[in-house]
mmCIF file with all atom_site columns, C-alpha atoms and ligand atoms in Angstrom:
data_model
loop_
_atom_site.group_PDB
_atom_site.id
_atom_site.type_symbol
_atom_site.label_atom_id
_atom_site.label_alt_id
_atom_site.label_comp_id
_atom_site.label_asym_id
_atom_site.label_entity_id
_atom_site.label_seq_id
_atom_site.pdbx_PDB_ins_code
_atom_site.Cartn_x
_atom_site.Cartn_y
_atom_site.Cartn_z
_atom_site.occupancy
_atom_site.B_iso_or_equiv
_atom_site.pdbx_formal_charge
_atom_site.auth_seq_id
_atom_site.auth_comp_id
_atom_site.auth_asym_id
_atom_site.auth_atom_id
_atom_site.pdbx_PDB_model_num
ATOM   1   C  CA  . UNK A 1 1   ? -13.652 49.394 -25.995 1.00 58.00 ? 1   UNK A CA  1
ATOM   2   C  CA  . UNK A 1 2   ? -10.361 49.668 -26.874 1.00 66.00 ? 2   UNK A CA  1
ATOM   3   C  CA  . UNK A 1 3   ? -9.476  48.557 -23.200 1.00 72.00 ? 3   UNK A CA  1
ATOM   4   C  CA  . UNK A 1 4   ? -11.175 45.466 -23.983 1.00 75.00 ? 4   UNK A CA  1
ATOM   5   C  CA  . UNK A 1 5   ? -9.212  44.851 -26.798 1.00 70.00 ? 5   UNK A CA  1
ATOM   6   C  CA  . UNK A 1 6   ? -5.593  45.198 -25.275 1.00 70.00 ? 6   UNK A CA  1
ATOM   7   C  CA  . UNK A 1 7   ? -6.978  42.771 -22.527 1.00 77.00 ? 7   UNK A CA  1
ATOM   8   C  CA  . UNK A 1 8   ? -7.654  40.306 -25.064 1.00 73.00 ? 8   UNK A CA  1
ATOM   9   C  CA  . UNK A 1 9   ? -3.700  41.298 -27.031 1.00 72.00 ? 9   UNK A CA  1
ATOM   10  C  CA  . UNK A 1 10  ? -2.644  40.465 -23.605 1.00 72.00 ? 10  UNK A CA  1
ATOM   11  C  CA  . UNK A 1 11  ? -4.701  37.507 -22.713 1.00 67.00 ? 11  UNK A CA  1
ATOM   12  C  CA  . UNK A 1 12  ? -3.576  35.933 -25.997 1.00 67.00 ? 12  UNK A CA  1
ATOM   13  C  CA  . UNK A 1 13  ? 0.332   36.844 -25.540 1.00 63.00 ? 13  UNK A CA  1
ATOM   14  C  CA  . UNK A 1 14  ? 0.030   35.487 -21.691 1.00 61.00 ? 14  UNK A CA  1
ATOM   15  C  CA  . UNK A 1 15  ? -1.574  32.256 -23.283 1.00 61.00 ? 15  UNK A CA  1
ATOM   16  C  CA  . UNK A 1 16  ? 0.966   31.745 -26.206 1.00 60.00 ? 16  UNK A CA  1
ATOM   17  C  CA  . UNK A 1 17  ? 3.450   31.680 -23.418 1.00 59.00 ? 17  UNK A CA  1
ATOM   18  C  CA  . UNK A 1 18  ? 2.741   29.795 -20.917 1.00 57.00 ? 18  UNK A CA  1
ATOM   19  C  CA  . UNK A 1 19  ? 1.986   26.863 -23.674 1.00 56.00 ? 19  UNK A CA  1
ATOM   20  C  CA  . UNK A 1 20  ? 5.844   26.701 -25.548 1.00 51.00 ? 20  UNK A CA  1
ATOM   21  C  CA  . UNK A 1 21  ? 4.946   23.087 -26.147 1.00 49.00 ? 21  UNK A CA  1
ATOM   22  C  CA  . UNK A 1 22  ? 2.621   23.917 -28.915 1.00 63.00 ? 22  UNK A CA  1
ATOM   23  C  CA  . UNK A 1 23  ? 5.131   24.863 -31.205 1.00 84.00 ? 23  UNK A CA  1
ATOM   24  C  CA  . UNK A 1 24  ? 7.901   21.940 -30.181 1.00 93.00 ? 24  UNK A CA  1
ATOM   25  C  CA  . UNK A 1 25  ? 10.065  20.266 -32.891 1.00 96.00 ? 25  UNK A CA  1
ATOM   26  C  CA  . UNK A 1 26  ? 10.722  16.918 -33.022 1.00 96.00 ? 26  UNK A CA  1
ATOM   27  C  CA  . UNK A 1 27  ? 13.723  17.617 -35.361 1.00 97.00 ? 27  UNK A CA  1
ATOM   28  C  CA  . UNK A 1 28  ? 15.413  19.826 -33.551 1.00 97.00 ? 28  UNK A CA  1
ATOM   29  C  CA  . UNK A 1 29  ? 14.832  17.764 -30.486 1.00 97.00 ? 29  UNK A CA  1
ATOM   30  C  CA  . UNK A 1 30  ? 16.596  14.737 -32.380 1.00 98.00 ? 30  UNK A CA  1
ATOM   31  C  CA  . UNK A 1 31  ? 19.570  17.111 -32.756 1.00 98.00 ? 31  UNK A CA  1
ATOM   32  C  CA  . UNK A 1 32  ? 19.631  18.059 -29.081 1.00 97.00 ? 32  UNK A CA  1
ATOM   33  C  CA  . UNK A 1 33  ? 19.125  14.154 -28.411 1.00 98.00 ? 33  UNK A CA  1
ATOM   34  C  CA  . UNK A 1 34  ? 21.967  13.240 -31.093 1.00 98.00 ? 34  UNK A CA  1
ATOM   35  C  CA  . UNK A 1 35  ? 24.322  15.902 -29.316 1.00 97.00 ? 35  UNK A CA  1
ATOM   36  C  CA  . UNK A 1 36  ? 23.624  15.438 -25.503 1.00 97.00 ? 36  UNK A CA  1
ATOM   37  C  CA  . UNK A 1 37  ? 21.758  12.147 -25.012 1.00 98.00 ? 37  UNK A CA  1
ATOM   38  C  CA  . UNK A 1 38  ? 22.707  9.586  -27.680 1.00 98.00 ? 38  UNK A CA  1
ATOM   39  C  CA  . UNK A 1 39  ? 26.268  8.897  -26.287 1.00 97.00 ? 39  UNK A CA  1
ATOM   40  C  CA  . UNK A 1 40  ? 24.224  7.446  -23.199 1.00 98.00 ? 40  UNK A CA  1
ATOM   41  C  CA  . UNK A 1 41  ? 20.700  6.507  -24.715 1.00 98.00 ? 41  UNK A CA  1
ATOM   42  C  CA  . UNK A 1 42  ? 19.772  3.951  -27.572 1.00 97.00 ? 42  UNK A CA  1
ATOM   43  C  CA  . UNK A 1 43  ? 16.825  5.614  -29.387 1.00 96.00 ? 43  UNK A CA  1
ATOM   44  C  CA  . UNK A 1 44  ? 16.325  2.598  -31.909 1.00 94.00 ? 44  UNK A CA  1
ATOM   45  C  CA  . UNK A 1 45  ? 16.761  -0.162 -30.469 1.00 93.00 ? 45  UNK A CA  1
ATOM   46  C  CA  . UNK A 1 46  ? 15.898  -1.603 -27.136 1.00 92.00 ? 46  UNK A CA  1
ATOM   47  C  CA  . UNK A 1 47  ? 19.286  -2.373 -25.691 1.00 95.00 ? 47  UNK A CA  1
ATOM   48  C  CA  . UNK A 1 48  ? 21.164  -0.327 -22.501 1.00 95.00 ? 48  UNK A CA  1
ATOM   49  C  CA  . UNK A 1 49  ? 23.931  1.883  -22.854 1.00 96.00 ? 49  UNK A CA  1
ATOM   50  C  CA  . UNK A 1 50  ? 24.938  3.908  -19.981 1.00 96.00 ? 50  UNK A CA  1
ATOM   51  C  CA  . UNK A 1 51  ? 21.452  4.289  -19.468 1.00 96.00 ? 51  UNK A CA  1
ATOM   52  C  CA  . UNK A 1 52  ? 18.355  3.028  -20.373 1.00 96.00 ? 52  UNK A CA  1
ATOM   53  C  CA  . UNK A 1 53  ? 16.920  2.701  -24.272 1.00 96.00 ? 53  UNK A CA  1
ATOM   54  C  CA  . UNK A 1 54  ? 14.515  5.747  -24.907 1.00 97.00 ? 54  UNK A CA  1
ATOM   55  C  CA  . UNK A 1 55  ? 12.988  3.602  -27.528 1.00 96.00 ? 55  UNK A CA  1
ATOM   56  C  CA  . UNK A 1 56  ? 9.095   3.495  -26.960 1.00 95.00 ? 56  UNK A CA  1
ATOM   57  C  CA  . UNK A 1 57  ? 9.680   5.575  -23.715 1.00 97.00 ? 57  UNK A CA  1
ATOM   58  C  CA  . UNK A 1 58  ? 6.215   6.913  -24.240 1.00 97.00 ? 58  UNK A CA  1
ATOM   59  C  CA  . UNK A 1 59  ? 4.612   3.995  -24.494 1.00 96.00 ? 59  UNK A CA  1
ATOM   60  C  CA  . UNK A 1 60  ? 5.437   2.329  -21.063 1.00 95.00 ? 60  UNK A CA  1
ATOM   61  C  CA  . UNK A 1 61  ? 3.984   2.946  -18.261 1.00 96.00 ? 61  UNK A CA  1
ATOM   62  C  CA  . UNK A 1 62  ? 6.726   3.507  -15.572 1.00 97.00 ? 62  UNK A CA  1
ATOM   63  C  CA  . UNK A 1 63  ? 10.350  5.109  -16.027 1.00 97.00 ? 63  UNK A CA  1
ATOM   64  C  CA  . UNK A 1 64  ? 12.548  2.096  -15.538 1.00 94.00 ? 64  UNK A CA  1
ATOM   65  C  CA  . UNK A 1 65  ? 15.013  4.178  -12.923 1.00 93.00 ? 65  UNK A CA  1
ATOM   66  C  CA  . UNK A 1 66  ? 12.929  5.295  -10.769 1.00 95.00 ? 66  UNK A CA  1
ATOM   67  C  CA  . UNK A 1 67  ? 9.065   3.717  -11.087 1.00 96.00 ? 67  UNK A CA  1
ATOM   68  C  CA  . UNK A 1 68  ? 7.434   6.849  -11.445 1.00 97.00 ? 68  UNK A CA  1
ATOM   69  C  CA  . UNK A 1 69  ? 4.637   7.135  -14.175 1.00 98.00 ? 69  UNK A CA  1
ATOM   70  C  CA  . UNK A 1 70  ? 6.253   8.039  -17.687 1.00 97.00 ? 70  UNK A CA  1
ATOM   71  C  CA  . UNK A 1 71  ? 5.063   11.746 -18.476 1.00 97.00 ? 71  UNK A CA  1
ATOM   72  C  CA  . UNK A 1 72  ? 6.021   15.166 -19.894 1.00 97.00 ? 72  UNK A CA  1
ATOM   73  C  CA  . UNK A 1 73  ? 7.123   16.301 -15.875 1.00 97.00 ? 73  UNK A CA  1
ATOM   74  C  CA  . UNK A 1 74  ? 8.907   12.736 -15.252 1.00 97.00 ? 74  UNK A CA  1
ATOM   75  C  CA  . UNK A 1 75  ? 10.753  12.942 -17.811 1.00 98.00 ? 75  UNK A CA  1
ATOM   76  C  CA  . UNK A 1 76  ? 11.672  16.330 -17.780 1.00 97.00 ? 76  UNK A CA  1
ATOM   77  C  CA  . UNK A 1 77  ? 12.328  16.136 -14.061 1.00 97.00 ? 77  UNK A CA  1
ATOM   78  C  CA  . UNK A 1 78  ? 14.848  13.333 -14.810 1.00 98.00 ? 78  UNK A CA  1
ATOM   79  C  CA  . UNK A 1 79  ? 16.773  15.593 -17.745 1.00 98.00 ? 79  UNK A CA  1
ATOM   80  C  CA  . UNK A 1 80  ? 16.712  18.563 -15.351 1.00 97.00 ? 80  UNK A CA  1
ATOM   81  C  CA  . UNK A 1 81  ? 18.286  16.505 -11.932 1.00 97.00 ? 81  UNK A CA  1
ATOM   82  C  CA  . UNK A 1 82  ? 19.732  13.975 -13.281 1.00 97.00 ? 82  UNK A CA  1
ATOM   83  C  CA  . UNK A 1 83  ? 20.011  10.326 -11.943 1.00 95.00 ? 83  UNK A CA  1
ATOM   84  C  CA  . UNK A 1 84  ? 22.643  7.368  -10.941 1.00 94.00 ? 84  UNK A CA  1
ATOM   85  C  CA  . UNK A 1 85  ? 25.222  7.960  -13.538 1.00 95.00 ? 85  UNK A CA  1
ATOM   86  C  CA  . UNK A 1 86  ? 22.986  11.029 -15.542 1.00 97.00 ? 86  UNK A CA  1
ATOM   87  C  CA  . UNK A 1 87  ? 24.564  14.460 -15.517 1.00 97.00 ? 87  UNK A CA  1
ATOM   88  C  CA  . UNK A 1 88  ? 21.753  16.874 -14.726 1.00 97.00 ? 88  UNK A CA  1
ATOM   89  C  CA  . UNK A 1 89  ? 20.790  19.206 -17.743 1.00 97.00 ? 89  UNK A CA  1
ATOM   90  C  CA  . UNK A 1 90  ? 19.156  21.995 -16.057 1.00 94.00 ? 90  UNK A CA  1
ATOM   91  C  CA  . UNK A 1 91  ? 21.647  24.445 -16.913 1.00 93.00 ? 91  UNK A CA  1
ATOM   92  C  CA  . UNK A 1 92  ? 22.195  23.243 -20.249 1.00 94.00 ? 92  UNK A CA  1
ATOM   93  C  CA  . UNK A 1 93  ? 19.379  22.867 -22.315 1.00 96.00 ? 93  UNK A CA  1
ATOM   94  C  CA  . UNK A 1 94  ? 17.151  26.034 -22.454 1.00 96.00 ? 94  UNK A CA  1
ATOM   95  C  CA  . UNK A 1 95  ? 13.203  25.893 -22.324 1.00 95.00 ? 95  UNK A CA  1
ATOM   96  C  CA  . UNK A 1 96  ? 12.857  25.655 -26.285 1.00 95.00 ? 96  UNK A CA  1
ATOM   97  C  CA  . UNK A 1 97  ? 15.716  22.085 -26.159 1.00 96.00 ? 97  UNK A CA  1
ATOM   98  C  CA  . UNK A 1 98  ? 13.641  21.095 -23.670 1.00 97.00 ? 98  UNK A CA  1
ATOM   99  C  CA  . UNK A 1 99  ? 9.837   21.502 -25.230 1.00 96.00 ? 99  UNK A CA  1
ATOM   100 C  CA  . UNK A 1 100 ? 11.564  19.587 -28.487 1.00 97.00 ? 100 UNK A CA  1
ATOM   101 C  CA  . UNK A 1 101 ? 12.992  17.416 -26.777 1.00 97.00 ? 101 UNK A CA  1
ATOM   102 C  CA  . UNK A 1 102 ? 10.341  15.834 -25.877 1.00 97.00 ? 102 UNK A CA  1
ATOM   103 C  CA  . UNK A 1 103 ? 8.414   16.445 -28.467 1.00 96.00 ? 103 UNK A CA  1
ATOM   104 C  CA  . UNK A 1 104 ? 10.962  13.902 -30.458 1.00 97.00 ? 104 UNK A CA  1
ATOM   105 C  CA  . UNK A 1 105 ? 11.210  11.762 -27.998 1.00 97.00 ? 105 UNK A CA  1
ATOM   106 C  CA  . UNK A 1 106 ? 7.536   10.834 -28.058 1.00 97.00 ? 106 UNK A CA  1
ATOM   107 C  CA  . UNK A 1 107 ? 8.268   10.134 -31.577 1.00 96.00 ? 107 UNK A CA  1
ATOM   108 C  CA  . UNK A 1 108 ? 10.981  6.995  -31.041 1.00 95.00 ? 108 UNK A CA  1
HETATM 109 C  C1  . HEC B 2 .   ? 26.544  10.145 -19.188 1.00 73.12 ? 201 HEC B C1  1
HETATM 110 C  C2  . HEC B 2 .   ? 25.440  9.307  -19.622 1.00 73.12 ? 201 HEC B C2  1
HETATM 111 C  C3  . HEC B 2 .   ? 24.065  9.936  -19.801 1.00 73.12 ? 201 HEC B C3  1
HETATM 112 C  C4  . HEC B 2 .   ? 23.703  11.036 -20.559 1.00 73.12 ? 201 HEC B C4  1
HETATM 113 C  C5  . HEC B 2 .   ? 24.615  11.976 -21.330 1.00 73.12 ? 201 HEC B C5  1
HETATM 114 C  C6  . HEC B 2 .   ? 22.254  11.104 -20.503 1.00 73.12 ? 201 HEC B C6  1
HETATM 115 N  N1  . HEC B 2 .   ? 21.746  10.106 -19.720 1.00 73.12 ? 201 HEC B N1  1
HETATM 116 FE FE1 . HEC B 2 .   ? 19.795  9.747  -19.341 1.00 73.12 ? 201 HEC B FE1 1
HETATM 117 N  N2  . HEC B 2 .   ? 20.304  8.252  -18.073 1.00 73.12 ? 201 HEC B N2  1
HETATM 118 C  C7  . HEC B 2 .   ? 21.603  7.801  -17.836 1.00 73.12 ? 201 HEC B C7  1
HETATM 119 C  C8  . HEC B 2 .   ? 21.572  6.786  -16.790 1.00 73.12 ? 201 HEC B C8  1
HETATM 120 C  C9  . HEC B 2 .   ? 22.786  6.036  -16.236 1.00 73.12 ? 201 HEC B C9  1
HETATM 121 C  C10 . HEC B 2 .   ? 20.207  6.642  -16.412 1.00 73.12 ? 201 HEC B C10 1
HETATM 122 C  C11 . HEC B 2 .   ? 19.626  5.782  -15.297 1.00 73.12 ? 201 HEC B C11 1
HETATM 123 C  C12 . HEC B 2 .   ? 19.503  6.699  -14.092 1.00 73.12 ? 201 HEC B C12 1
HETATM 124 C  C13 . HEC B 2 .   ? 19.036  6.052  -12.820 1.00 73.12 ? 201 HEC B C13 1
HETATM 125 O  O1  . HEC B 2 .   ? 18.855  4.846  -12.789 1.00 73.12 ? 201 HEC B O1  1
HETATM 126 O  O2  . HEC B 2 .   ? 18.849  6.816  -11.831 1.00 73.12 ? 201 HEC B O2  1
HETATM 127 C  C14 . HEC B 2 .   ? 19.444  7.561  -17.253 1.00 73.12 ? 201 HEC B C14 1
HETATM 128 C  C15 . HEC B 2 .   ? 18.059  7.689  -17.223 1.00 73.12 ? 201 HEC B C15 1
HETATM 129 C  C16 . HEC B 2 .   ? 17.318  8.480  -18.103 1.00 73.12 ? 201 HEC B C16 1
HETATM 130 C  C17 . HEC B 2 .   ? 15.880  8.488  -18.185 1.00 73.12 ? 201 HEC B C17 1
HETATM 131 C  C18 . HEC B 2 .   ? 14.943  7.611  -17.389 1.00 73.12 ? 201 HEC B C18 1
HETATM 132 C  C19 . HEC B 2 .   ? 14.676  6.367  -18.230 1.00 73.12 ? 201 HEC B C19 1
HETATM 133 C  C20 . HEC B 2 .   ? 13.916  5.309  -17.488 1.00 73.12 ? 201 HEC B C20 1
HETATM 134 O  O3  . HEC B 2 .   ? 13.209  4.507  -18.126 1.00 73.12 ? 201 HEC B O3  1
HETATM 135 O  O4  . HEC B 2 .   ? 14.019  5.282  -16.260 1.00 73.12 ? 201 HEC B O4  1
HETATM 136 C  C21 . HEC B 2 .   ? 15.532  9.380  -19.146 1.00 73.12 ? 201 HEC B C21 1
HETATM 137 C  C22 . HEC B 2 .   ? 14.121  9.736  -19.610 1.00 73.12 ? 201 HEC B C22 1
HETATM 138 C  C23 . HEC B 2 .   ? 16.751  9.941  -19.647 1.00 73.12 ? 201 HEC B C23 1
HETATM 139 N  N3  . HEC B 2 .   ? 17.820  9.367  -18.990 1.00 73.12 ? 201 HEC B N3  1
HETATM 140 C  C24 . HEC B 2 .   ? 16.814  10.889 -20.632 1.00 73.12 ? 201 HEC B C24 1
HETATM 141 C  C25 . HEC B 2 .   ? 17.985  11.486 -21.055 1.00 73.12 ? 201 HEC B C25 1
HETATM 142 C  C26 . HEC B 2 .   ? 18.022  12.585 -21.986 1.00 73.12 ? 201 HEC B C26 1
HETATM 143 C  C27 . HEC B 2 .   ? 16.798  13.175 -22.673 1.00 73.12 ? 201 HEC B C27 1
HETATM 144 C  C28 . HEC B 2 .   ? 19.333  12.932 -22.118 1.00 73.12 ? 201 HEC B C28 1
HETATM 145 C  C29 . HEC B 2 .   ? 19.901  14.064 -22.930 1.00 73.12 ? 201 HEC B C29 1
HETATM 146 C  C30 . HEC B 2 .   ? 19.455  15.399 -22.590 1.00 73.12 ? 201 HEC B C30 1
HETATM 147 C  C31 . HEC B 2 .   ? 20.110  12.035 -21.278 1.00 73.12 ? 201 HEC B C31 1
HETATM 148 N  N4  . HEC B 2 .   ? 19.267  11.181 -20.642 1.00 73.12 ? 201 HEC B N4  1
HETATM 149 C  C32 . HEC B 2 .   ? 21.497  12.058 -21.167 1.00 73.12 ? 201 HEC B C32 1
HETATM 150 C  C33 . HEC B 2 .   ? 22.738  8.238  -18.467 1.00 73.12 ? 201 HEC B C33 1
HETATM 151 C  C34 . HEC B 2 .   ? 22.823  9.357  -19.278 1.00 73.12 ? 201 HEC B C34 1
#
């Protein structure tokens, strides 16, 4: 019985962390946005800077860059590795910048 119930403590931790997106936030991703993307990235209006507007980026159907359908692992595949004239972030935004990240920026 009570091996039963530390298989279900463990289930539930294994769960909780494999799913860090649940508990995303959009405001924090807005300050990771306002501190390492905005110099780059309109997010209010739909106008280039050094790089495409974010504005409505969940809403289209293809990344302008490089065609691929807009989702969570597009879009985190283009923070992590960059592009033409985008640093790569992979070794500067940890798992938590990234989760809120987009969390917020399905929110512009
Ligand atoms: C130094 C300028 C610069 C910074 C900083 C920057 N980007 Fe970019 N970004 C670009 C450029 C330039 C492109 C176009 C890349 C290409 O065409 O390959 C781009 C493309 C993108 C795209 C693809 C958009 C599309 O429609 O194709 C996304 C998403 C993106 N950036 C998100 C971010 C996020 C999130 C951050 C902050 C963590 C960020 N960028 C920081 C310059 C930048």
């Amino acid at each position: 019985m009570s091996r039963t119930i530390f298989s279900f403590a463990a289930l539930a931790i294994a769960v909780a962390s494999m799913l860090p997106a649940a508990d995303a936030d959009p405001e924090k991703g807005n300050e990771v946005f306002d501190e390492q993307c905005a110099q780059c990235h309109h997010a209010y209006k739909d106008e280039k800077k050094a790089g495409p507007s974010l504005k409505w980026l969940f809403s289209r159907d293809k990344l302008e860059s490089n065609g691929k359908p807009v989702s969570d692992g597009s879009v985190l595949e283009m923070v992590e590795k960059g592009g033409r004239g985008m640093p790569a972030f992979k070794g500067t935004l940890s798992e938590e910048d990234k989760a809120d990240l987009l969390a917020y920026l399905k929110t512009i």
